[in-house]
Amino acid sequence: MRITWLGHACFYIETKGVRLLIDPYEDLDDDLVGEVDYVLVTHEHHDHYGKAPLIARLREATLIGPKTVYLMAISDGVTKAKAVEIGEEVELENGVKVLAAYAEHPSSQYPVGYMILGDKVLYHMGDTYSSPRFRDYQKYRVDVLLIPISGRSTASEREAADIIELIRPRMAIPMHYGVYGDASVEEFRKKLFERRIFVRVVEPEFGKPIEV
């Protein structure tokens, strides 16, 4: 699996020959995005939905999102779109599946996260605070957790540590900082260390692929 951070909560994921783009925010330079098979959107806010309809149309990709996102995409001229609900699993291609996961984001009408089940298990949490419900996802043995840390309508560094303790991933990649709002990856690491929660934290570099 290859993971490329494109800023904020936007990631380009390649697994088993399937190319996915998650949460392309409105300020994303879409010329930086290669071929895309699926665009996944966690919720309707502009910093996650932003460039999704444009990229879906230009790349002839299928856009996947909760019902609010689906209806927005259809009205924006996307012809290949699918609505998902929490707990629903979607079969893509080459044995890759996507599971719509719970997200705790009260300012959204219907937020989700996405569990990508490919050659590795990757969990993009979307915008979320901590919730005891995340313990349910421990059973998936998450290889990579993409986790918000900004504290701006999402988990802070401290709350992100709470989530790590519940899910117990092998690797954590912080997101949702640096474009809209700041956060400290070092502070996130500090909170984990104070709690004696041991996980590999990888600070992403814009546009530089991470192989797992």
Coordinates of C-alpha atoms in Angstrom, one line a residue:
M1 CA 0.0 0.0 0.0
R2 CA 1.2 3.5 -0.9
I3 CA -0.1 6.5 1.0
T4 CA 0.5 10.1 -0.1
W5 CA -0.6 13.1 1.9
L6 CA -1.8 16.0 -0.1
G7 CA -2.5 18.4 2.8
H8 CA -5.2 18.7 5.5
A9 CA -7.2 15.4 5.5
C10 CA -6.6 14.6 1.8
F11 CA -4.7 11.3 1.0
Y12 CA -4.1 9.5 -2.3
I13 CA -4.1 5.7 -1.6
E14 CA -2.9 3.0 -3.9
T15 CA -3.6 -0.6 -3.0
K16 CA -3.8 -3.8 -5.1
G17 CA -4.0 -1.7 -8.3
V18 CA -6.9 0.5 -7.0
R19 CA -6.4 4.3 -6.7
L20 CA -8.4 6.2 -4.1
L21 CA -8.5 9.9 -3.2
I22 CA -10.0 10.8 0.1
D23 CA -11.3 14.3 1.1
P24 CA -9.9 16.6 -1.6
Y25 CA -10.3 20.0 0.1
E26 CA -11.2 23.1 -1.8
D27 CA -7.6 24.5 -2.0
L28 CA -6.1 21.3 -3.3
D29 CA -4.2 21.7 -6.6
D30 CA -6.0 19.0 -8.6
D31 CA -3.1 19.0 -11.1
L32 CA -1.1 17.2 -8.5
V33 CA -3.6 14.3 -8.5
G34 CA -3.0 11.4 -10.9
E35 CA -5.5 8.9 -12.1
V36 CA -8.2 8.1 -9.6
D37 CA -10.7 5.3 -9.6
Y38 CA -12.7 6.3 -6.5
V39 CA -13.1 9.6 -4.6
L40 CA -14.1 9.0 -1.0
V41 CA -15.7 11.9 1.0
T42 CA -16.2 11.7 4.7
H43 CA -18.8 14.5 5.1
E44 CA -20.2 17.6 3.4
H45 CA -18.0 20.4 4.8
H46 CA -16.0 22.4 2.2
D47 CA -12.6 21.4 3.5
H48 CA -13.4 17.7 2.7
Y49 CA -15.9 17.8 -0.2
G50 CA -14.3 20.8 -1.9
K51 CA -12.7 19.5 -5.1
A52 CA -14.4 16.1 -5.0
P53 CA -17.0 16.7 -7.7
L54 CA -14.5 18.3 -10.1
I55 CA -12.0 15.5 -9.7
A56 CA -14.6 12.8 -10.0
R57 CA -15.9 14.3 -13.2
L58 CA -12.4 14.9 -14.7
R59 CA -11.0 11.5 -13.8
E60 CA -14.3 9.7 -14.5
A61 CA -14.1 8.3 -10.9
T62 CA -16.8 6.9 -8.7
L63 CA -17.6 9.3 -5.8
I64 CA -18.5 7.5 -2.5
G65 CA -20.0 9.4 0.4
P66 CA -22.8 9.5 2.9
K67 CA -26.3 10.6 1.7
T68 CA -25.6 14.3 2.1
V69 CA -22.5 14.1 0.0
Y70 CA -24.2 11.9 -2.5
L71 CA -27.0 14.4 -3.1
M72 CA -24.5 17.3 -3.4
A73 CA -22.4 15.3 -5.9
I74 CA -25.4 14.5 -8.1
S75 CA -26.4 18.2 -8.1
D76 CA -22.8 19.1 -9.0
G77 CA -23.0 16.9 -12.1
V78 CA -21.3 13.7 -10.9
T79 CA -22.7 10.8 -12.8
K80 CA -21.0 8.0 -11.0
A81 CA -21.8 8.3 -7.3
K82 CA -22.8 5.9 -4.5
A83 CA -24.3 6.7 -1.0
V84 CA -23.1 4.7 2.0
E85 CA -24.3 4.3 5.6
I86 CA -22.3 3.6 8.7
G87 CA -21.5 -0.2 8.8
E88 CA -22.0 -0.7 5.1
E89 CA -19.2 -2.4 3.2
V90 CA -18.6 -1.7 -0.5
E91 CA -16.7 -4.1 -2.8
L92 CA -14.5 -2.1 -5.2
E93 CA -12.0 -4.0 -7.5
N94 CA -9.3 -6.6 -7.1
G95 CA -10.6 -7.7 -3.7
V96 CA -10.4 -4.2 -2.2
K97 CA -13.3 -3.2 0.1
V98 CA -14.3 0.0 1.8
L99 CA -16.2 0.0 5.1
A100 CA -18.1 3.2 6.2
A101 CA -17.1 3.7 9.8
Y102 CA -18.6 5.8 12.7
A103 CA -17.4 9.3 13.2
E104 CA -18.2 11.7 16.1
H105 CA -18.6 15.1 14.4
P106 CA -21.7 16.8 15.6
S107 CA -21.5 19.8 13.2
S108 CA -22.0 17.4 10.2
Q109 CA -25.3 16.0 9.1
Y110 CA -23.9 12.5 8.6
P111 CA -20.2 12.1 9.0
V112 CA -18.3 8.8 8.4
G113 CA -14.8 7.5 8.3
Y114 CA -13.5 4.9 5.9
M115 CA -11.8 1.6 6.5
I116 CA -9.9 0.5 3.4
L117 CA -9.4 -3.2 3.3
G118 CA -6.7 -3.8 0.7
D119 CA -3.2 -5.4 1.0
K120 CA -3.1 -3.6 4.3
V121 CA -5.9 -2.2 6.5
L122 CA -6.0 1.6 6.5
Y123 CA -8.6 3.6 8.5
H124 CA -9.2 7.3 7.6
M125 CA -11.2 8.7 10.5
G126 CA -12.5 11.8 8.8
D127 CA -13.4 14.6 11.2
T128 CA -14.0 13.1 14.6
Y129 CA -13.8 13.5 18.4
S130 CA -13.1 10.5 20.6
S131 CA -15.9 8.0 21.3
P132 CA -16.0 4.7 23.1
R133 CA -17.5 3.2 19.9
F134 CA -14.0 3.2 18.3
R135 CA -13.1 0.2 20.5
D136 CA -15.3 -1.8 18.1
Y137 CA -12.8 -1.2 15.3
Q138 CA -9.9 -2.7 17.2
K139 CA -10.9 -6.1 15.8
Y140 CA -9.9 -5.0 12.3
R141 CA -6.2 -4.9 13.4
V142 CA -5.6 -1.6 11.7
D143 CA -2.2 -1.2 10.1
V144 CA -2.4 2.5 9.4
L145 CA -4.7 5.0 11.2
L146 CA -5.1 8.5 9.6
I147 CA -6.1 10.5 12.6
P148 CA -7.1 14.2 13.1
I149 CA -5.1 16.1 15.7
S150 CA -5.9 19.8 15.2
G151 CA -8.6 20.2 17.9
R152 CA -10.6 22.4 15.4
S153 CA -13.9 20.6 15.2
T154 CA -11.9 17.4 15.6
A155 CA -9.8 15.5 18.2
S156 CA -6.9 17.4 19.8
E157 CA -3.5 15.9 20.3
R158 CA -4.8 14.6 23.7
E159 CA -8.0 13.2 22.3
A160 CA -6.1 11.6 19.4
A161 CA -4.1 9.7 22.0
D162 CA -7.4 8.5 23.5
I163 CA -8.5 7.2 20.1
I164 CA -5.1 5.4 19.6
E165 CA -5.6 3.6 22.9
L166 CA -9.0 2.4 21.8
I167 CA -8.1 1.2 18.3
R168 CA -4.5 0.2 18.8
P169 CA -3.2 0.6 15.2
R170 CA 0.3 -0.4 14.2
M171 CA 1.0 3.0 12.7
A172 CA -0.6 6.5 13.1
I173 CA -0.3 9.3 10.6
P174 CA -1.6 12.6 11.9
M175 CA -3.8 14.8 9.7
H176 CA -6.2 17.8 9.7
Y177 CA -3.5 20.3 10.5
G178 CA -1.3 22.7 8.6
V179 CA -3.9 24.0 6.1
Y180 CA -6.8 25.1 8.2
G181 CA -5.5 25.3 11.8
D182 CA -2.3 24.3 13.4
A183 CA -1.3 21.4 15.7
S184 CA 1.9 19.8 16.9
V185 CA 2.9 16.3 16.0
E186 CA 5.4 16.5 18.8
E187 CA 2.7 17.3 21.2
F188 CA 0.7 14.3 19.9
R189 CA 3.8 12.1 20.5
K190 CA 4.2 13.6 24.0
K191 CA 0.6 12.7 24.9
L192 CA 1.1 9.2 23.7
F193 CA 4.4 8.9 25.7
E194 CA 2.8 10.2 28.9
R195 CA 0.1 7.6 28.6
R196 CA 2.6 4.9 27.7
I197 CA 0.8 4.2 24.5
F198 CA 3.3 2.7 22.1
V199 CA 2.6 3.2 18.4
R200 CA 4.7 4.2 15.5
V201 CA 3.8 7.8 14.6
V202 CA 4.8 8.9 11.0
E203 CA 4.7 12.6 10.3
P204 CA 3.6 12.9 6.7
E205 CA 5.4 15.1 4.1
F206 CA 3.4 16.8 1.5
G207 CA 3.4 14.7 -1.7
K208 CA 6.0 12.2 -0.5
P209 CA 4.6 8.6 -0.6
I210 CA 4.7 6.4 2.4
E211 CA 5.1 2.6 1.7
V212 CA 3.6 0.2 4.2

